[in-house]
DNA sequence: GAGTAACTGATAACGATTGTCAATTCAGTT
DNA sequence: AACTGAATTGACAATCGTTATCAGTTACTC
């Protein structure tokens, strides 16, 4: 593979922004990405840097395909297998969080500092994040009751968002 | 329907069996199945009767493939497309409940009278059912806060079961 | 019992994801 | 800076679970 030809890999442009789901993560400098990758015990490659770049710049809850397209727009030489592989590796190490809704393709987000769950509109797919420490606590209690050691959980609420209700 | 002579294509599924998750549903007589099917606005066919029969006799949380294999053992003429189609139709009408864990094949159970969620062992796949009205209530509150009209939810807890912890 | 729409089985097609493998690149070592 | 082994890559094939297609069959209304 070759990413030779042009300029530094990190040409700092801006990415198209979705109307409502705005960028909401703090800017991350390249050395932070490198640290992340090394922390996972992996080699720092240009493709992985590019993937992290796109992932952190774009909106949250993207599919692997969407990540691939973002990356591919900037670096057409990068193949989708690389994107899938890296996402999987990161998911294994909890560097990204995988959210699966029904039979739809998995969506990923860089694991947020604060844990949260999702409230999804079944009509327009809008995703609202929420936190409920009370629910978390109850979950722990349920696990304890059955003598399970809890590793993680999936809580997805589905409904109709305010806007879709009026239509 | 015609009894063909050719052997059916059996794509052998090899999912781990839950040793302790035994039959736990009350016996259902055929006329009840017929009623169920008619209630969905569908025609009563031998295949659908066979599928319901297997579904209610076997253990809970089975994959479509497993349902197919159960049905197929008794009625080799029934194709898997029929099983998938009927399961989907029943899921649409909430006659069966679909549970998806990670990227694994969907698992089905006849919709239980009482709503419950699942606690799954990440090592041996054992599934424990639990109810938590308190969590349900909190979910309603979260939805209300965001002005969503809740349609359903997915709550899956993952952990390590007591037995796997000792190993 | 006839008519018709619903249903069926076989098979092809599908989309998401994973495996394969030769070629390339990274990251330590001279 | 060049050397080297192992990790990584891109292209593509393969696999998975699931769905669509379609000609032939069946259940239900009259």
Tab-separated table of C-alpha atoms (C1' of nucleotides) in Angstrom:
chain	number	residue	atom	x	y	z
A	1	UNK	CA	0.000	0.000	0.000
A	2	UNK	CA	1.096	3.540	-0.550
A	3	UNK	CA	0.113	6.782	0.989
A	4	UNK	CA	3.093	8.472	-0.521
A	5	UNK	CA	2.378	11.194	-2.946
A	6	UNK	CA	1.283	14.198	-1.045
A	7	UNK	CA	1.555	16.243	2.050
A	8	UNK	CA	1.581	15.271	5.673
A	9	UNK	CA	-1.133	12.844	6.637
A	10	UNK	CA	-2.698	15.349	8.936
A	11	UNK	CA	-3.827	18.145	6.703
A	12	UNK	CA	-6.008	20.005	9.084
A	13	UNK	CA	-9.182	20.680	7.160
A	14	UNK	CA	-12.669	20.589	8.471
A	15	UNK	CA	-15.186	17.907	7.828
A	16	UNK	CA	-18.765	18.326	6.733
A	17	UNK	CA	-20.957	18.590	9.764
A	18	UNK	CA	-24.373	17.103	10.185
A	19	UNK	CA	-27.030	19.672	10.919
A	20	UNK	CA	-27.963	18.588	14.387
A	21	UNK	CA	-25.419	16.105	15.561
A	22	UNK	CA	-22.514	18.449	15.940
A	23	UNK	CA	-18.953	17.757	16.774
A	24	UNK	CA	-18.873	17.540	20.458
A	25	UNK	CA	-15.558	16.005	21.289
A	26	UNK	CA	-12.529	17.953	22.328
A	27	UNK	CA	-9.841	18.307	19.663
A	28	UNK	CA	-7.223	15.604	19.880
A	29	UNK	CA	-3.665	16.109	18.815
A	30	UNK	CA	-1.819	13.465	16.813
A	31	UNK	CA	0.418	12.432	19.656
A	32	UNK	CA	-2.651	11.505	21.672
A	33	UNK	CA	-3.705	9.153	18.883
A	34	UNK	CA	-0.271	7.610	18.886
A	35	UNK	CA	-0.472	7.075	22.580
A	36	UNK	CA	-3.867	5.440	22.219
A	37	UNK	CA	-2.609	3.049	19.584
A	38	UNK	CA	0.516	2.117	21.513
A	39	UNK	CA	-1.556	1.621	24.613
A	40	UNK	CA	-3.433	-1.073	22.738
A	41	UNK	CA	-0.157	-2.782	21.950
A	42	UNK	CA	-0.405	-2.018	18.247
A	43	UNK	CA	1.846	-0.388	15.744
A	44	UNK	CA	1.278	3.192	14.779
A	45	UNK	CA	0.461	3.273	11.101
A	46	UNK	CA	-0.709	6.044	8.843
A	47	UNK	CA	-3.981	4.249	8.255
A	48	UNK	CA	-4.726	3.927	11.938
A	49	UNK	CA	-3.935	7.573	12.471
A	50	UNK	CA	-6.279	8.454	9.634
A	51	UNK	CA	-9.045	6.297	11.063
A	52	UNK	CA	-8.768	7.814	14.514
A	53	UNK	CA	-8.683	11.243	12.975
A	54	UNK	CA	-11.926	10.679	11.090
A	55	UNK	CA	-13.521	8.950	14.027
A	56	UNK	CA	-12.817	11.801	16.388
A	57	UNK	CA	-13.685	14.548	13.936
A	58	UNK	CA	-16.965	13.186	12.620
A	59	UNK	CA	-20.196	12.749	14.458
A	60	UNK	CA	-20.780	10.001	16.958
A	61	UNK	CA	-22.554	6.699	16.302
A	62	UNK	CA	-21.193	6.002	12.870
A	63	UNK	CA	-21.222	2.681	11.066
A	64	UNK	CA	-18.034	1.008	9.927
A	65	UNK	CA	-19.035	1.857	6.383
A	66	UNK	CA	-19.374	5.498	7.274
A	67	UNK	CA	-15.992	5.501	8.944
A	68	UNK	CA	-14.571	3.901	5.857
A	69	UNK	CA	-16.145	6.558	3.656
A	70	UNK	CA	-14.852	9.378	5.797
A	71	UNK	CA	-11.382	7.925	5.785
A	72	UNK	CA	-11.565	7.034	2.149
A	73	UNK	CA	-12.524	10.551	1.127
A	74	UNK	CA	-9.203	11.778	2.411
A	75	UNK	CA	-7.041	8.743	1.834
A	76	UNK	CA	-8.476	6.729	-1.042
A	77	UNK	CA	-5.763	4.109	-0.727
A	78	UNK	CA	-7.072	2.819	2.570
A	79	UNK	CA	-9.205	-0.285	2.199
A	80	UNK	CA	-12.329	-1.076	4.164
A	81	UNK	CA	-10.885	-4.255	5.608
A	82	UNK	CA	-8.363	-2.130	7.451
A	83	UNK	CA	-11.105	0.027	8.877
A	84	UNK	CA	-13.160	-2.965	9.989
A	85	UNK	CA	-10.171	-4.679	11.501
A	86	UNK	CA	-9.062	-1.662	13.446
A	87	UNK	CA	-12.559	-0.933	14.704
A	88	UNK	CA	-12.883	-4.499	15.889
A	89	UNK	CA	-9.524	-4.337	17.664
A	90	UNK	CA	-10.506	-1.105	19.336
A	91	UNK	CA	-13.860	-2.504	20.359
A	92	UNK	CA	-12.146	-5.516	21.921
A	93	UNK	CA	-10.068	-3.177	24.010
A	94	UNK	CA	-13.040	-0.949	24.761
A	95	UNK	CA	-11.374	1.920	22.980
A	96	UNK	CA	-14.543	2.324	20.966
A	97	UNK	CA	-18.019	1.305	21.972
A	98	UNK	CA	-20.111	-0.767	19.657
A	99	UNK	CA	-23.832	-0.193	19.560
A	100	UNK	CA	-26.073	-2.606	17.711
A	101	UNK	CA	-29.685	-1.784	17.018
A	102	UNK	CA	-31.817	-4.611	15.810
A	103	UNK	CA	-30.291	-6.181	12.733
A	104	UNK	CA	-28.791	-2.927	11.553
A	105	UNK	CA	-25.064	-2.461	11.048
A	106	UNK	CA	-23.091	-1.798	14.207
A	107	UNK	CA	-22.412	1.803	15.119
A	108	UNK	CA	-19.272	2.973	16.814
A	109	UNK	CA	-18.168	5.824	18.970
A	110	UNK	CA	-14.900	6.557	20.705
A	111	UNK	CA	-15.594	5.341	24.194
A	112	UNK	CA	-16.778	8.387	26.052
A	113	UNK	CA	-15.293	9.334	29.365
A	114	UNK	CA	-18.708	9.170	30.981
A	115	UNK	CA	-20.765	6.090	30.463
A	116	UNK	CA	-24.145	6.651	28.889
A	117	UNK	CA	-26.955	4.766	27.217
A	118	UNK	CA	-29.086	5.546	24.198
A	119	UNK	CA	-32.614	6.598	23.427
A	120	UNK	CA	-33.315	6.027	19.761
A	121	UNK	CA	-36.165	7.228	17.552
A	122	UNK	CA	-37.606	4.290	15.659
A	123	UNK	CA	-38.722	6.579	12.860
A	124	UNK	CA	-35.858	8.964	12.172
A	125	UNK	CA	-33.030	7.103	13.956
A	126	UNK	CA	-32.083	10.152	15.949
A	127	UNK	CA	-30.056	9.103	18.966
A	128	UNK	CA	-30.196	10.847	22.300
A	129	UNK	CA	-27.681	9.952	24.953
A	130	UNK	CA	-28.625	9.788	28.584
A	131	UNK	CA	-27.149	8.806	31.894
A	132	UNK	CA	-29.018	7.202	34.722
A	133	UNK	CA	-26.912	6.283	37.714
A	134	UNK	CA	-30.019	4.925	39.350
A	135	UNK	CA	-30.543	2.408	36.576
A	136	UNK	CA	-26.878	1.456	36.778
A	137	UNK	CA	-27.218	0.808	40.464
A	138	UNK	CA	-30.279	-1.358	39.973
A	139	UNK	CA	-28.457	-3.342	37.324
A	140	UNK	CA	-25.670	-4.049	39.763
A	141	UNK	CA	-28.207	-5.244	42.246
A	142	UNK	CA	-29.824	-7.588	39.765
A	143	UNK	CA	-26.444	-9.065	38.887
A	144	UNK	CA	-25.573	-9.502	42.507
A	145	UNK	CA	-28.850	-11.268	43.182
A	146	UNK	CA	-27.900	-13.895	40.635
A	147	UNK	CA	-24.254	-13.977	41.695
A	148	UNK	CA	-23.079	-12.719	38.338
A	149	UNK	CA	-19.996	-10.589	38.045
A	150	UNK	CA	-21.156	-7.868	35.675
A	151	UNK	CA	-18.879	-7.048	32.744
A	152	UNK	CA	-21.031	-4.683	30.741
A	153	UNK	CA	-24.552	-4.045	29.604
A	154	UNK	CA	-26.651	-2.843	26.738
A	155	UNK	CA	-29.529	-0.525	27.430
A	156	UNK	CA	-31.264	0.870	24.421
A	157	UNK	CA	-34.581	2.623	24.704
A	158	UNK	CA	-36.671	2.940	21.567
A	159	UNK	CA	-39.470	5.358	20.972
A	160	UNK	CA	-40.766	8.192	18.878
A	161	UNK	CA	-39.001	11.518	19.213
A	162	UNK	CA	-40.926	14.729	19.789
A	163	UNK	CA	-40.543	15.882	16.211
A	164	UNK	CA	-41.769	12.634	14.684
A	165	UNK	CA	-44.718	12.612	17.064
A	166	UNK	CA	-46.040	15.822	15.575
A	167	UNK	CA	-45.888	14.510	12.029
B	1	UNK	CA	-47.701	-29.316	0.431
B	2	UNK	CA	-45.833	-32.091	-1.217
B	3	UNK	CA	-43.516	-34.600	0.381
B	4	UNK	CA	-40.387	-34.515	-1.689
B	5	UNK	CA	-37.857	-37.283	-1.708
B	6	UNK	CA	-34.707	-35.245	-1.785
B	7	UNK	CA	-32.942	-34.668	1.483
B	8	UNK	CA	-33.234	-31.173	2.828
B	9	UNK	CA	-30.180	-28.994	3.020
B	10	UNK	CA	-29.200	-28.906	6.613
B	11	UNK	CA	-26.757	-26.206	7.396
B	12	UNK	CA	-25.566	-27.601	10.644
B	13	UNK	CA	-25.674	-25.012	13.384
B	14	UNK	CA	-23.568	-25.747	16.406
B	15	UNK	CA	-24.657	-23.461	19.128
B	16	UNK	CA	-23.914	-24.274	22.713
B	17	UNK	CA	-26.845	-25.723	24.517
B	18	UNK	CA	-27.891	-24.390	27.828
B	19	UNK	CA	-27.908	-27.451	30.023
B	20	UNK	CA	-30.198	-26.082	32.619
B	21	UNK	CA	-32.600	-24.026	30.568
B	22	UNK	CA	-35.262	-26.677	30.293
B	23	UNK	CA	-38.725	-26.660	28.956
B	24	UNK	CA	-40.641	-24.363	31.115
B	25	UNK	CA	-43.778	-23.486	29.247
B	26	UNK	CA	-47.165	-24.941	29.848
B	27	UNK	CA	-48.371	-27.461	27.253
B	28	UNK	CA	-50.426	-25.841	24.537
B	29	UNK	CA	-53.136	-27.632	22.630
B	30	UNK	CA	-53.374	-27.363	18.855
B	31	UNK	CA	-56.513	-25.269	18.856
B	32	UNK	CA	-54.653	-22.627	20.832
B	33	UNK	CA	-52.034	-22.467	18.096
B	34	UNK	CA	-54.762	-22.066	15.514
B	35	UNK	CA	-56.234	-19.248	17.460
B	36	UNK	CA	-52.849	-17.565	17.689
B	37	UNK	CA	-52.288	-17.785	13.971
B	38	UNK	CA	-55.757	-16.500	13.087
B	39	UNK	CA	-55.320	-13.689	15.553
B	40	UNK	CA	-52.359	-12.551	13.502
B	41	UNK	CA	-54.540	-12.509	10.398
B	42	UNK	CA	-52.715	-15.416	8.828
B	43	UNK	CA	-53.757	-18.714	7.376
B	44	UNK	CA	-53.434	-21.844	9.423
B	45	UNK	CA	-51.003	-24.128	7.645
B	46	UNK	CA	-49.353	-27.357	8.646
B	47	UNK	CA	-45.962	-25.704	8.569
B	48	UNK	CA	-47.003	-22.933	10.910
B	49	UNK	CA	-48.551	-25.429	13.282
B	50	UNK	CA	-45.318	-27.412	13.250
B	51	UNK	CA	-43.237	-24.323	13.935
B	52	UNK	CA	-45.367	-23.252	16.869
B	53	UNK	CA	-45.317	-26.784	18.177
B	54	UNK	CA	-41.522	-26.926	18.156
B	55	UNK	CA	-41.187	-23.414	19.463
B	56	UNK	CA	-43.369	-24.095	22.447
B	57	UNK	CA	-41.893	-27.496	23.191
B	58	UNK	CA	-38.205	-26.621	22.991
B	59	UNK	CA	-36.193	-24.446	25.276
B	60	UNK	CA	-36.393	-20.682	25.220
B	61	UNK	CA	-34.037	-18.330	23.397
B	62	UNK	CA	-33.488	-20.348	20.269
B	63	UNK	CA	-32.066	-19.133	17.014
B	64	UNK	CA	-34.007	-19.338	13.773
B	65	UNK	CA	-31.629	-22.076	12.688
B	66	UNK	CA	-32.376	-24.059	15.807
B	67	UNK	CA	-36.085	-23.671	15.283
B	68	UNK	CA	-35.604	-24.849	11.737
B	69	UNK	CA	-33.669	-27.870	12.903
B	70	UNK	CA	-36.277	-28.792	15.483
B	71	UNK	CA	-39.046	-28.456	12.927
B	72	UNK	CA	-37.023	-30.165	10.272
B	73	UNK	CA	-36.355	-33.196	12.446
B	74	UNK	CA	-40.070	-33.902	12.511
B	75	UNK	CA	-41.127	-32.524	9.171
B	76	UNK	CA	-38.224	-32.668	6.750
B	77	UNK	CA	-40.256	-31.123	3.959
B	78	UNK	CA	-40.419	-27.753	5.657
B	79	UNK	CA	-37.892	-25.273	4.322
B	80	UNK	CA	-35.984	-22.776	6.397
B	81	UNK	CA	-37.363	-19.824	4.473
B	82	UNK	CA	-40.760	-20.697	5.875
B	83	UNK	CA	-39.380	-20.744	9.390
B	84	UNK	CA	-37.620	-17.417	8.993
B	85	UNK	CA	-40.665	-15.830	7.410
B	86	UNK	CA	-43.011	-16.977	10.094
B	87	UNK	CA	-40.674	-15.956	12.892
B	88	UNK	CA	-40.364	-12.512	11.381
B	89	UNK	CA	-44.145	-12.196	11.025
B	90	UNK	CA	-44.603	-13.243	14.621
B	91	UNK	CA	-41.929	-10.842	15.799
B	92	UNK	CA	-43.675	-8.007	13.957
B	93	UNK	CA	-46.832	-8.798	15.816
B	94	UNK	CA	-44.949	-9.274	19.078
B	95	UNK	CA	-46.054	-12.881	19.198
B	96	UNK	CA	-42.421	-13.809	19.675
B	97	UNK	CA	-39.707	-11.674	21.153
B	98	UNK	CA	-36.447	-11.231	19.343
B	99	UNK	CA	-33.255	-10.925	21.354
B	100	UNK	CA	-30.050	-9.915	19.661
B	101	UNK	CA	-26.776	-10.227	21.468
B	102	UNK	CA	-23.806	-8.582	19.850
B	103	UNK	CA	-23.448	-9.741	16.289
B	104	UNK	CA	-24.784	-13.192	17.037
B	105	UNK	CA	-27.841	-14.609	15.344
B	106	UNK	CA	-31.145	-13.427	16.768
B	107	UNK	CA	-32.763	-15.590	19.405
B	108	UNK	CA	-36.484	-16.009	19.754
B	109	UNK	CA	-38.920	-16.899	22.456
B	110	UNK	CA	-42.690	-16.981	22.496
B	111	UNK	CA	-43.529	-13.674	24.069
B	112	UNK	CA	-43.865	-14.372	27.746
B	113	UNK	CA	-46.859	-13.172	29.667
B	114	UNK	CA	-44.636	-11.189	31.968
B	115	UNK	CA	-42.066	-8.880	30.528
B	116	UNK	CA	-38.500	-9.632	31.498
B	117	UNK	CA	-34.930	-8.820	30.548
B	118	UNK	CA	-31.827	-10.958	30.292
B	119	UNK	CA	-28.627	-11.549	32.155
B	120	UNK	CA	-26.188	-13.428	29.971
B	121	UNK	CA	-22.944	-15.176	30.794
B	122	UNK	CA	-20.253	-14.033	28.383
B	123	UNK	CA	-18.417	-17.321	28.773
B	124	UNK	CA	-21.012	-20.067	28.607
B	125	UNK	CA	-23.944	-18.118	27.118
B	126	UNK	CA	-26.262	-19.167	29.881
B	127	UNK	CA	-29.231	-16.825	30.018
B	128	UNK	CA	-31.000	-15.851	33.205
B	129	UNK	CA	-34.241	-13.936	33.024
B	130	UNK	CA	-35.082	-11.221	35.470
B	131	UNK	CA	-37.714	-8.599	36.089
B	132	UNK	CA	-37.125	-5.197	37.525
B	133	UNK	CA	-40.173	-2.970	37.689
B	134	UNK	CA	-37.983	-0.276	39.178
B	135	UNK	CA	-35.748	-0.188	36.134
B	136	UNK	CA	-38.834	-0.097	33.934
B	137	UNK	CA	-40.125	2.891	35.800
B	138	UNK	CA	-36.832	4.722	35.521
B	139	UNK	CA	-36.786	4.041	31.795
B	140	UNK	CA	-40.189	5.636	31.465
B	141	UNK	CA	-38.910	8.642	33.308
B	142	UNK	CA	-35.892	8.998	31.050
B	143	UNK	CA	-38.110	8.842	27.985
B	144	UNK	CA	-40.475	11.400	29.413
B	145	UNK	CA	-37.607	13.765	30.158
B	146	UNK	CA	-36.720	13.773	26.480
B	147	UNK	CA	-40.348	13.840	25.349
B	148	UNK	CA	-40.037	10.482	23.659
B	149	UNK	CA	-42.988	8.140	23.456
B	150	UNK	CA	-41.421	4.820	24.426
B	151	UNK	CA	-42.173	1.853	22.204
B	152	UNK	CA	-39.835	-0.774	23.595
B	153	UNK	CA	-36.407	-1.309	24.987
B	154	UNK	CA	-33.497	-3.678	25.069
B	155	UNK	CA	-31.789	-4.357	28.342
B	156	UNK	CA	-29.147	-7.011	28.331
B	157	UNK	CA	-26.756	-7.446	31.197
B	158	UNK	CA	-23.549	-9.334	30.548
B	159	UNK	CA	-21.327	-10.926	33.094
B	160	UNK	CA	-19.789	-14.097	34.345
B	161	UNK	CA	-22.100	-16.613	35.933
B	162	UNK	CA	-21.342	-18.182	39.303
B	163	UNK	CA	-20.215	-21.457	37.794
B	164	UNK	CA	-17.807	-19.866	35.315
B	165	UNK	CA	-16.384	-17.693	38.065
B	166	UNK	CA	-15.171	-20.724	39.961
B	167	UNK	CA	-13.368	-22.121	36.935
C	1	DG	C1'	-66.263	-27.866	-5.449
C	2	DA	C1'	-64.255	-23.667	-7.767
C	3	DG	C1'	-61.711	-19.456	-7.463
C	4	DT	C1'	-58.274	-16.713	-5.578
C	5	DA	C1'	-55.165	-14.824	-2.627
C	6	DA	C1'	-51.983	-16.433	0.643
C	7	DC	C1'	-48.525	-19.526	1.324
C	8	DT	C1'	-44.641	-22.625	0.312
C	9	DG	C1'	-39.837	-24.582	-0.912
C	10	DA	C1'	-35.819	-24.054	-3.572
C	11	DT	C1'	-32.629	-21.145	-4.669
C	12	DA	C1'	-30.474	-16.886	-5.609
C	13	DA	C1'	-29.352	-12.633	-3.725
C	14	DC	C1'	-28.211	-9.617	-0.188
C	15	DG	C1'	-25.478	-6.663	3.232
C	16	DA	C1'	-22.357	-6.813	6.934
C	17	DT	C1'	-18.434	-8.730	8.447
C	18	DT	C1'	-14.347	-11.793	8.426
C	19	DG	C1'	-10.612	-14.681	6.378
C	20	DT	C1'	-6.654	-15.212	3.092
C	21	DC	C1'	-2.334	-14.030	1.378
C	22	DA	C1'	1.365	-11.779	-1.031
C	23	DA	C1'	3.300	-7.334	-0.653
C	24	DT	C1'	4.451	-3.534	2.295
C	25	DT	C1'	5.628	-1.004	6.401
C	26	DC	C1'	6.860	-0.331	11.161
C	27	DA	C1'	10.154	-0.372	14.833
C	28	DG	C1'	13.706	-2.009	17.012
C	29	DT	C1'	18.840	-3.451	15.958
C	30	DT	C1'	22.968	-3.000	14.095
D	1	DA	C1'	21.162	4.908	7.435
D	2	DA	C1'	20.568	0.141	6.216
D	3	DC	C1'	18.806	-4.522	8.024
D	4	DT	C1'	15.432	-7.558	9.637
D	5	DG	C1'	11.408	-10.002	11.537
D	6	DA	C1'	6.958	-9.427	12.669
D	7	DA	C1'	2.883	-6.756	12.247
D	8	DT	C1'	0.003	-4.661	9.076
D	9	DT	C1'	-2.032	-3.738	4.730
D	10	DG	C1'	-5.227	-3.863	0.414
D	11	DA	C1'	-7.647	-6.577	-2.707
D	12	DC	C1'	-10.700	-9.889	-2.937
D	13	DA	C1'	-12.950	-14.159	-1.785
D	14	DA	C1'	-15.632	-16.313	1.579
D	15	DT	C1'	-18.794	-16.594	5.212
D	16	DC	C1'	-22.567	-15.467	8.069
D	17	DG	C1'	-27.508	-14.627	8.977
D	18	DT	C1'	-31.235	-13.091	6.643
D	19	DT	C1'	-34.376	-11.678	2.774
D	20	DA	C1'	-36.269	-11.574	-2.058
D	21	DT	C1'	-37.918	-14.092	-6.042
D	22	DC	C1'	-40.888	-17.061	-8.316
D	23	DA	C1'	-43.301	-21.069	-9.994
D	24	DG	C1'	-46.043	-24.320	-7.958
D	25	DT	C1'	-49.352	-25.506	-3.952
D	26	DT	C1'	-52.768	-24.865	-0.390
D	27	DA	C1'	-56.244	-22.795	2.760
D	28	DC	C1'	-60.346	-20.477	3.044
D	29	DT	C1'	-64.718	-17.930	0.945
D	30	DC	C1'	-68.479	-18.405	-2.081
